[in-house]
mmCIF file of C-alpha atoms and ligand atoms in Angstrom:
data_model
loop_
_atom_site.group_PDB
_atom_site.id
_atom_site.type_symbol
_atom_site.label_atom_id
_atom_site.label_comp_id
_atom_site.label_asym_id
_atom_site.label_seq_id
_atom_site.Cartn_x
_atom_site.Cartn_y
_atom_site.Cartn_z
ATOM 1 C CA MET J 1 0.001 0.206 0.002
ATOM 2 C CA ALA J 2 1.033 3.299 -0.918
ATOM 3 C CA LEU J 3 3.152 5.449 1.765
ATOM 4 C CA GLU J 4 0.955 8.427 3.193
ATOM 5 C CA ARG J 5 1.304 11.283 5.739
ATOM 6 C CA THR J 6 -1.750 12.553 7.687
ATOM 7 C CA LEU J 7 -2.274 14.953 10.270
ATOM 8 C CA VAL J 8 -3.492 14.141 13.726
ATOM 9 C CA ILE J 9 -3.992 16.391 16.654
ATOM 10 C CA VAL J 10 -4.545 15.518 20.316
ATOM 11 C CA LYS J 11 -7.430 18.095 20.872
ATOM 12 C CA PRO J 12 -7.679 20.375 24.181
ATOM 13 C CA ASP J 13 -9.547 17.833 26.172
ATOM 14 C CA GLY J 14 -6.836 15.180 25.254
ATOM 15 C CA VAL J 15 -3.998 17.170 26.566
ATOM 16 C CA GLN J 16 -6.181 18.692 29.593
ATOM 17 C CA ARG J 17 -7.088 15.118 30.418
ATOM 18 C CA GLY J 18 -3.510 13.990 30.355
ATOM 19 C CA LEU J 19 -4.138 11.344 27.661
ATOM 20 C CA VAL J 20 -1.504 12.417 25.314
ATOM 21 C CA GLY J 21 0.583 9.391 26.118
ATOM 22 C CA PRO J 22 -2.283 6.703 25.712
ATOM 23 C CA ILE J 23 -3.475 8.354 22.479
ATOM 24 C CA ILE J 24 -0.058 8.747 20.883
ATOM 25 C CA SER J 25 0.626 5.019 21.931
ATOM 26 C CA ARG J 26 -2.240 3.631 19.945
ATOM 27 C CA PHE J 27 -0.917 5.086 16.751
ATOM 28 C CA GLU J 28 2.669 4.147 17.629
ATOM 29 C CA ALA J 29 1.697 0.508 18.771
ATOM 30 C CA ARG J 30 -0.363 0.259 15.353
ATOM 31 C CA GLY J 31 3.106 0.805 13.606
ATOM 32 C CA LEU J 32 2.566 4.486 12.303
ATOM 33 C CA LYS J 33 5.868 6.645 12.185
ATOM 34 C CA ILE J 34 5.972 9.971 13.934
ATOM 35 C CA VAL J 35 7.428 12.377 11.426
ATOM 36 C CA GLY J 36 6.738 15.655 12.963
ATOM 37 C CA MET J 37 5.329 16.438 16.332
ATOM 38 C CA LYS J 38 4.591 19.820 18.687
ATOM 39 C CA LEU J 39 2.551 21.275 21.606
ATOM 40 C CA MET J 40 0.927 24.445 20.273
ATOM 41 C CA GLN J 41 -2.137 26.542 21.001
ATOM 42 C CA ILE J 42 -4.253 26.988 17.979
ATOM 43 C CA ASP J 43 -5.248 30.573 17.300
ATOM 44 C CA ARG J 44 -8.467 31.410 15.757
ATOM 45 C CA ASP J 45 -7.337 32.394 12.541
ATOM 46 C CA LEU J 46 -5.620 28.851 12.083
ATOM 47 C CA ALA J 47 -8.966 27.043 13.468
ATOM 48 C CA ALA J 48 -10.933 29.022 11.016
ATOM 49 C CA ARG J 49 -8.581 27.972 7.988
ATOM 50 C CA HIS J 50 -8.637 24.435 9.256
ATOM 51 C CA TYR J 51 -12.585 23.930 9.832
ATOM 52 C CA ALA J 52 -13.491 26.264 6.763
ATOM 53 C CA VAL J 53 -15.651 23.436 5.619
ATOM 54 C CA HIS J 54 -17.730 23.599 8.513
ATOM 55 C CA GLU J 55 -18.364 27.482 8.604
ATOM 56 C CA GLY J 56 -22.018 28.255 8.928
ATOM 57 C CA LYS J 57 -22.762 24.754 10.680
ATOM 58 C CA PRO J 58 -24.764 25.116 13.888
ATOM 59 C CA PHE J 59 -21.601 23.405 15.722
ATOM 60 C CA TYR J 60 -19.017 25.577 14.079
ATOM 61 C CA ALA J 61 -18.553 28.456 16.772
ATOM 62 C CA GLY J 62 -18.365 25.808 19.720
ATOM 63 C CA LEU J 63 -15.728 23.760 17.589
ATOM 64 C CA ILE J 64 -13.750 27.073 17.257
ATOM 65 C CA ASP J 65 -13.953 27.732 20.922
ATOM 66 C CA TYR J 66 -13.244 24.297 21.856
ATOM 67 C CA ILE J 67 -10.321 23.864 19.406
ATOM 68 C CA THR J 68 -8.581 27.174 20.486
ATOM 69 C CA SER J 69 -9.465 26.853 24.196
ATOM 70 C CA SER J 70 -6.130 25.532 25.403
ATOM 71 C CA PRO J 71 -3.031 23.364 23.927
ATOM 72 C CA VAL J 72 -3.237 20.678 21.390
ATOM 73 C CA VAL J 73 -0.384 18.323 20.262
ATOM 74 C CA VAL J 74 -0.120 17.985 16.537
ATOM 75 C CA MET J 75 1.477 15.411 14.722
ATOM 76 C CA VAL J 76 2.371 13.935 11.454
ATOM 77 C CA LEU J 77 2.159 10.192 11.157
ATOM 78 C CA GLU J 78 3.522 8.280 8.229
ATOM 79 C CA GLY J 79 2.544 4.887 6.936
ATOM 80 C CA PRO J 80 1.087 2.578 4.417
ATOM 81 C CA GLY J 81 -2.415 3.875 4.107
ATOM 82 C CA ALA J 82 -1.825 6.007 6.894
ATOM 83 C CA ILE J 83 -4.699 8.406 6.411
ATOM 84 C CA ASP J 84 -7.396 5.598 6.705
ATOM 85 C CA ILE J 85 -5.531 3.636 9.361
ATOM 86 C CA ALA J 86 -5.413 6.890 11.629
ATOM 87 C CA ARG J 87 -9.253 7.585 11.047
ATOM 88 C CA ARG J 88 -9.869 3.892 11.828
ATOM 89 C CA THR J 89 -7.855 3.940 14.867
ATOM 90 C CA MET J 90 -9.718 7.253 16.208
ATOM 91 C CA GLY J 91 -13.061 5.717 15.401
ATOM 92 C CA ALA J 92 -16.443 7.473 14.399
ATOM 93 C CA THR J 93 -17.004 11.026 15.047
ATOM 94 C CA ARG J 94 -19.404 10.708 17.684
ATOM 95 C CA PRO J 95 -17.662 8.668 20.472
ATOM 96 C CA ALA J 96 -21.198 7.073 21.289
ATOM 97 C CA GLU J 97 -21.112 5.457 17.872
ATOM 98 C CA ALA J 98 -17.382 4.389 17.442
ATOM 99 C CA GLN J 99 -16.531 0.810 18.103
ATOM 100 C CA PRO J 100 -14.851 -0.091 21.300
ATOM 101 C CA GLY J 101 -11.394 -0.293 20.803
ATOM 102 C CA THR J 102 -11.062 2.913 19.101
ATOM 103 C CA ILE J 103 -9.474 6.030 20.849
ATOM 104 C CA ARG J 104 -12.939 7.984 20.768
ATOM 105 C CA ALA J 105 -15.072 5.231 22.069
ATOM 106 C CA ASP J 106 -12.455 4.357 24.828
ATOM 107 C CA PHE J 107 -11.808 7.966 26.141
ATOM 108 C CA GLY J 108 -14.885 9.833 25.021
ATOM 109 C CA LEU J 109 -18.638 10.346 25.348
ATOM 110 C CA GLU J 110 -19.666 13.407 23.388
ATOM 111 C CA VAL J 111 -19.127 14.551 19.992
ATOM 112 C CA GLY J 112 -17.740 18.109 20.880
ATOM 113 C CA ARG J 113 -15.219 16.497 23.222
ATOM 114 C CA ASN J 114 -13.940 13.594 20.596
ATOM 115 C CA LEU J 115 -10.308 13.850 21.447
ATOM 116 C CA VAL J 116 -8.569 13.542 18.415
ATOM 117 C CA HIS J 117 -8.451 14.773 14.616
ATOM 118 C CA GLY J 118 -7.241 13.009 11.484
ATOM 119 C CA SER J 119 -7.086 14.146 7.950
ATOM 120 C CA ASP J 120 -9.978 12.818 5.977
ATOM 121 C CA GLY J 121 -8.233 12.201 2.584
ATOM 122 C CA PRO J 122 -5.047 12.860 0.486
ATOM 123 C CA GLU J 123 -5.871 16.181 -0.377
ATOM 124 C CA THR J 124 -6.711 17.341 3.099
ATOM 125 C CA ALA J 125 -4.015 15.607 4.585
ATOM 126 C CA ARG J 126 -1.666 17.616 2.503
ATOM 127 C CA CYS J 127 -3.528 21.092 3.136
ATOM 128 C CA GLU J 128 -3.605 20.190 6.908
ATOM 129 C CA ILE J 129 0.065 19.076 7.109
ATOM 130 C CA ASP J 130 1.000 22.645 5.504
ATOM 131 C CA LEU J 131 -1.260 24.275 7.636
ATOM 132 C CA TYR J 132 0.438 23.257 10.865
ATOM 133 C CA PHE J 133 3.932 22.535 9.720
ATOM 134 C CA THR J 134 7.204 23.623 7.615
ATOM 135 C CA GLU J 135 8.900 21.254 5.405
ATOM 136 C CA ASP J 136 11.661 21.466 7.623
ATOM 137 C CA GLU J 137 9.842 20.479 11.050
ATOM 138 C CA LEU J 138 9.064 17.213 9.301
ATOM 139 C CA ILE J 139 11.906 14.519 9.480
ATOM 140 C CA SER J 140 12.226 11.452 7.048
ATOM 141 C CA TRP J 141 13.938 8.600 9.256
ATOM 142 C CA PRO J 142 14.482 5.098 9.208
ATOM 143 C CA ARG J 143 13.241 3.444 12.108
ATOM 144 C CA ALA J 144 14.557 0.201 13.508
ATOM 145 C CA ASP J 145 11.246 -1.593 13.364
ATOM 146 C CA ASP J 146 10.651 -0.556 9.634
ATOM 147 C CA ARG J 147 11.177 -4.162 8.344
ATOM 148 C CA TRP J 148 9.111 -5.638 10.959
ATOM 149 C CA VAL J 149 6.238 -3.141 10.444
ATOM 150 C CA TYR J 150 6.412 -3.017 6.576
ATOM 151 C CA GLU J 151 6.192 -6.139 4.407
HETATM 152 P P1 LIG K 201 -14.213 14.274 11.878
HETATM 153 O O1 LIG K 201 -13.510 15.183 13.180
HETATM 154 O O2 LIG K 201 -14.427 12.781 12.490
HETATM 155 O O3 LIG K 201 -13.504 14.316 10.529
HETATM 156 P P2 LIG K 201 -16.261 16.188 11.254
HETATM 157 O O4 LIG K 201 -15.119 16.907 9.921
HETATM 158 O O5 LIG K 201 -17.464 15.781 10.553
HETATM 159 O O6 LIG K 201 -15.661 14.798 12.051
HETATM 160 O O7 LIG K 201 -16.352 17.587 12.121
HETATM 161 C C1 LIG K 201 -15.230 17.936 12.756
HETATM 162 C C2 LIG K 201 -15.363 18.069 14.186
HETATM 163 O O8 LIG K 201 -16.700 19.024 14.543
HETATM 164 C C3 LIG K 201 -15.932 16.957 14.987
HETATM 165 O O9 LIG K 201 -14.629 16.412 15.192
HETATM 166 C C4 LIG K 201 -16.625 17.239 16.105
HETATM 167 C C5 LIG K 201 -17.341 18.486 15.526
HETATM 168 N N1 LIG K 201 -18.720 18.148 15.063
HETATM 169 C C6 LIG K 201 -18.963 17.670 13.900
HETATM 170 N N2 LIG K 201 -20.327 17.285 13.743
HETATM 171 C C7 LIG K 201 -20.987 17.633 14.788
HETATM 172 C C8 LIG K 201 -22.082 17.962 15.284
HETATM 173 N N3 LIG K 201 -23.091 17.466 14.728
HETATM 174 N N4 LIG K 201 -22.223 18.467 16.560
HETATM 175 C C9 LIG K 201 -21.319 18.789 17.325
HETATM 176 N N5 LIG K 201 -19.906 18.805 16.938
HETATM 177 C C10 LIG K 201 -19.798 18.284 15.637
HETATM 178 MG MG1 LIG K 202 -13.175 16.035 9.527
#
């Protein structure tokens, strides 16, 4: 499967609840490789660009307030099929509908506190990675485990 990169965010509730480690562990254990990562506070301008597709929806104002409310951990994860794999590891948008074993089901209850973001396709992944990271903040590195994770 093609090697992809995707943007994943541990949202403010994940950071505030001390779940950064457990959430990142899910992706790491799955075999996805961290090629960029930082703690940052998303400002309203960046939030508006990130969630532009949701502008005008009833939950938009609350979504912007929430995502800008306290620090987040943003990362770029790499692997074969990384975009879809990360989304499946996160689970459905609404934690109540997410499958047990996914991050949103195991750590969350409500849609507006669903802990993680993950890009939903190749084009959004490219745009979102560019929104949050400069080229020199991303590192392509050979991982000792690569040959035990990739065929
Ligand atoms: P996802 O984060 O699974 O890609 P999305 O892109 O449809 O979901 O929406 C972005 C975020 O907006 C989502 O993580 C939580 C919030 N959201 C979506 N639909 C919502 C709704 N009906 N009510 C409240 N918040 C919602
Ligand atoms: Mg989305």
